[in-house]
């Protein structure tokens, strides 16, 4: 069974907060929600075209602070209604794919040294994610404290931080078990 793409809803949600172009949407994802959501340029640009064709977003020209004109998208009223309808009606579906767990589950088929290297890489990634979360948390306290979404953003950051710490603890345990085999 094919899963429905949620890219359109991610883009509508992002554009409900600020007008952006495709590149800025990708950067926004990387700097804010990448710990729980990802979209590639290959997903973003075709979806922007479809959303514009459907009347959910509108492209317009904006002048930036340097006087340079650029094209950005903004969500339309029907687009915001579509996003809110999806938020209210769509059941929550969590991503069930986790390559780390998959490799550990089938770990006996892997060279233990290579598995250890990959676990070390995952430790580095989790630590980088924690640093990014701290930066975003600090930014929320200083620059976005009065934004109406701050409470919700903080809740998702709290989840991400706890998940990263749990992952780090678990990976260390797995490393200890595999270390015996190396």
Tab-separated table of C-alpha atoms in Angstrom:
chain	number	residue	atom	x	y	z
A	1	UNK	CA	0.000	0.000	0.000
A	2	UNK	CA	1.447	3.347	-1.053
A	3	UNK	CA	1.749	5.994	1.637
A	4	UNK	CA	0.255	9.400	0.946
A	5	UNK	CA	2.842	12.147	0.654
A	6	UNK	CA	2.574	14.755	3.382
A	7	UNK	CA	4.924	17.186	1.627
A	8	UNK	CA	2.063	19.466	0.594
A	9	UNK	CA	0.933	19.831	4.215
A	10	UNK	CA	4.464	20.508	5.422
A	11	UNK	CA	4.845	23.266	2.844
A	12	UNK	CA	1.432	24.757	3.621
A	13	UNK	CA	2.286	24.760	7.323
A	14	UNK	CA	5.640	26.416	6.736
A	15	UNK	CA	4.162	29.017	4.394
A	16	UNK	CA	1.435	29.741	6.950
A	17	UNK	CA	4.199	31.215	9.096
A	18	UNK	CA	6.166	33.172	6.500
A	19	UNK	CA	6.485	33.728	2.754
A	20	UNK	CA	9.434	31.821	1.286
A	21	UNK	CA	10.875	30.411	-1.894
A	22	UNK	CA	11.756	26.734	-2.313
A	23	UNK	CA	15.343	27.194	-1.182
A	24	UNK	CA	14.220	29.043	1.963
A	25	UNK	CA	11.667	26.317	2.717
A	26	UNK	CA	14.443	23.705	2.596
A	27	UNK	CA	16.680	25.843	4.836
A	28	UNK	CA	13.787	26.420	7.244
A	29	UNK	CA	13.282	22.661	7.527
A	30	UNK	CA	17.004	22.106	8.142
A	31	UNK	CA	17.225	24.763	10.836
A	32	UNK	CA	13.995	24.077	12.701
A	33	UNK	CA	12.153	20.788	12.166
A	34	UNK	CA	14.808	18.501	10.670
A	35	UNK	CA	14.913	16.416	13.848
A	36	UNK	CA	11.446	15.095	13.006
A	37	UNK	CA	10.727	16.056	9.383
A	38	UNK	CA	12.639	16.118	6.119
A	39	UNK	CA	11.890	17.186	2.586
A	40	UNK	CA	14.258	17.234	-0.369
A	41	UNK	CA	14.397	19.840	-3.108
A	42	UNK	CA	13.074	17.067	-5.367
A	43	UNK	CA	9.939	16.939	-3.215
A	44	UNK	CA	9.591	20.662	-2.555
A	45	UNK	CA	9.652	22.148	-6.063
A	46	UNK	CA	7.112	19.828	-7.742
A	47	UNK	CA	4.839	20.229	-4.717
A	48	UNK	CA	5.088	24.021	-4.907
A	49	UNK	CA	3.972	23.848	-8.563
A	50	UNK	CA	1.036	21.585	-7.694
A	51	UNK	CA	-0.020	23.726	-4.735
A	52	UNK	CA	0.059	26.844	-6.913
A	53	UNK	CA	-1.941	25.116	-9.655
A	54	UNK	CA	-4.512	24.029	-7.029
A	55	UNK	CA	-4.780	27.612	-5.736
A	56	UNK	CA	-3.383	26.767	-2.281
A	57	UNK	CA	-0.364	29.052	-2.627
A	58	UNK	CA	0.447	32.098	-4.710
A	59	UNK	CA	3.806	33.180	-6.074
A	60	UNK	CA	4.619	36.844	-5.861
A	61	UNK	CA	7.602	39.133	-6.085
A	62	UNK	CA	9.034	40.513	-2.875
A	63	UNK	CA	11.772	43.090	-2.344
A	64	UNK	CA	14.244	42.092	0.358
A	65	UNK	CA	16.031	44.436	2.773
A	66	UNK	CA	18.821	44.993	0.208
A	67	UNK	CA	16.331	46.123	-2.435
A	68	UNK	CA	16.728	42.883	-4.389
A	69	UNK	CA	13.570	41.390	-5.856
A	70	UNK	CA	12.879	37.707	-5.379
A	71	UNK	CA	9.971	35.400	-6.002
A	72	UNK	CA	8.372	33.840	-2.948
A	73	UNK	CA	5.263	31.832	-2.211
A	74	UNK	CA	2.590	32.626	0.303
A	75	UNK	CA	-0.300	30.487	1.428
A	76	UNK	CA	-3.768	31.492	0.223
A	77	UNK	CA	-6.940	31.340	2.302
A	78	UNK	CA	-7.981	28.037	0.610
A	79	UNK	CA	-4.453	26.718	1.263
A	80	UNK	CA	-4.660	27.598	4.929
A	81	UNK	CA	-8.109	25.984	5.105
A	82	UNK	CA	-6.739	22.821	3.454
A	83	UNK	CA	-3.834	22.723	5.925
A	84	UNK	CA	-6.127	23.194	8.923
A	85	UNK	CA	-8.535	20.558	7.605
A	86	UNK	CA	-5.664	18.059	7.318
A	87	UNK	CA	-4.389	18.999	10.797
A	88	UNK	CA	-7.869	18.451	12.286
A	89	UNK	CA	-8.840	15.295	10.418
A	90	UNK	CA	-5.764	13.298	9.489
A	91	UNK	CA	-4.769	10.597	11.980
A	92	UNK	CA	-1.220	10.757	13.266
A	93	UNK	CA	1.084	8.365	11.450
A	94	UNK	CA	4.616	7.980	12.717
A	95	UNK	CA	7.409	6.886	10.454
A	96	UNK	CA	8.060	3.221	11.135
A	97	UNK	CA	11.328	3.055	9.191
A	98	UNK	CA	14.467	3.228	11.289
A	99	UNK	CA	17.624	2.041	9.571
A	100	UNK	CA	19.600	2.049	12.826
A	101	UNK	CA	17.190	-0.416	14.428
A	102	UNK	CA	17.052	-2.455	11.234
A	103	UNK	CA	20.835	-2.868	11.146
A	104	UNK	CA	21.020	-3.804	14.822
A	105	UNK	CA	18.132	-6.258	14.419
A	106	UNK	CA	19.982	-8.020	11.579
A	107	UNK	CA	23.395	-7.248	13.081
A	108	UNK	CA	24.751	-10.795	12.993
A	109	UNK	CA	24.909	-10.460	9.189
A	110	UNK	CA	27.178	-7.433	9.434
A	111	UNK	CA	30.861	-7.089	10.157
A	112	UNK	CA	30.908	-6.070	13.866
A	113	UNK	CA	33.647	-3.488	13.243
A	114	UNK	CA	31.576	-1.842	10.525
A	115	UNK	CA	28.504	-1.845	12.741
A	116	UNK	CA	30.566	-0.208	15.506
A	117	UNK	CA	31.741	2.459	13.035
A	118	UNK	CA	28.170	3.144	11.975
A	119	UNK	CA	27.057	3.354	15.593
A	120	UNK	CA	29.867	5.855	16.245
A	121	UNK	CA	28.605	7.865	13.275
A	122	UNK	CA	25.115	7.810	14.739
A	123	UNK	CA	26.480	9.001	18.086
A	124	UNK	CA	28.123	11.952	16.324
A	125	UNK	CA	24.862	12.701	14.505
A	126	UNK	CA	22.819	12.585	17.718
A	127	UNK	CA	25.295	14.917	19.437
A	128	UNK	CA	25.144	17.335	16.496
A	129	UNK	CA	21.351	17.212	16.671
A	130	UNK	CA	21.484	18.034	20.389
A	131	UNK	CA	23.712	21.049	19.658
A	132	UNK	CA	21.298	22.247	16.978
A	133	UNK	CA	18.381	21.804	19.347
A	134	UNK	CA	20.132	23.894	21.993
A	135	UNK	CA	20.752	26.647	19.434
A	136	UNK	CA	17.110	26.603	18.372
A	137	UNK	CA	15.922	26.577	22.009
A	138	UNK	CA	18.099	29.611	22.731
A	139	UNK	CA	16.792	31.362	19.629
A	140	UNK	CA	13.211	30.709	20.721
A	141	UNK	CA	13.884	32.265	24.121
A	142	UNK	CA	15.544	35.369	22.713
A	143	UNK	CA	13.926	36.045	19.330
A	144	UNK	CA	10.592	34.226	19.305
A	145	UNK	CA	9.473	34.375	22.938
A	146	UNK	CA	6.202	36.163	22.131
A	147	UNK	CA	5.321	34.179	18.993
A	148	UNK	CA	1.976	32.341	19.372
A	149	UNK	CA	3.576	29.028	18.344
A	150	UNK	CA	6.489	29.163	20.817
A	151	UNK	CA	4.840	26.813	23.320
A	152	UNK	CA	4.230	24.202	20.605
A	153	UNK	CA	7.750	24.596	19.251
A	154	UNK	CA	9.188	24.111	22.730
A	155	UNK	CA	7.151	20.930	23.201
A	156	UNK	CA	8.536	19.423	19.990
A	157	UNK	CA	12.061	20.465	20.928
A	158	UNK	CA	11.653	18.818	24.329
A	159	UNK	CA	10.588	15.584	22.626
A	160	UNK	CA	13.520	15.728	20.215
A	161	UNK	CA	15.995	16.336	23.026
A	162	UNK	CA	14.655	13.435	25.092
A	163	UNK	CA	14.664	11.174	22.035
A	164	UNK	CA	18.274	12.061	21.189
A	165	UNK	CA	19.400	11.434	24.768
A	166	UNK	CA	17.545	8.117	24.822
A	167	UNK	CA	19.134	7.155	21.494
A	168	UNK	CA	22.602	8.006	22.783
A	169	UNK	CA	22.100	5.927	25.906
A	170	UNK	CA	20.762	2.973	23.909
A	171	UNK	CA	23.535	3.131	21.296
A	172	UNK	CA	26.162	3.060	24.058
A	173	UNK	CA	24.515	-0.089	25.418
A	174	UNK	CA	24.493	-1.699	21.952
A	175	UNK	CA	28.134	-0.750	21.447
A	176	UNK	CA	29.019	-2.465	24.725
A	177	UNK	CA	27.340	-5.682	23.600
A	178	UNK	CA	28.966	-5.609	20.172
A	179	UNK	CA	32.369	-4.655	21.584
A	180	UNK	CA	32.456	-8.129	23.150
A	181	UNK	CA	32.291	-9.632	19.635
A	182	UNK	CA	35.003	-7.476	18.061
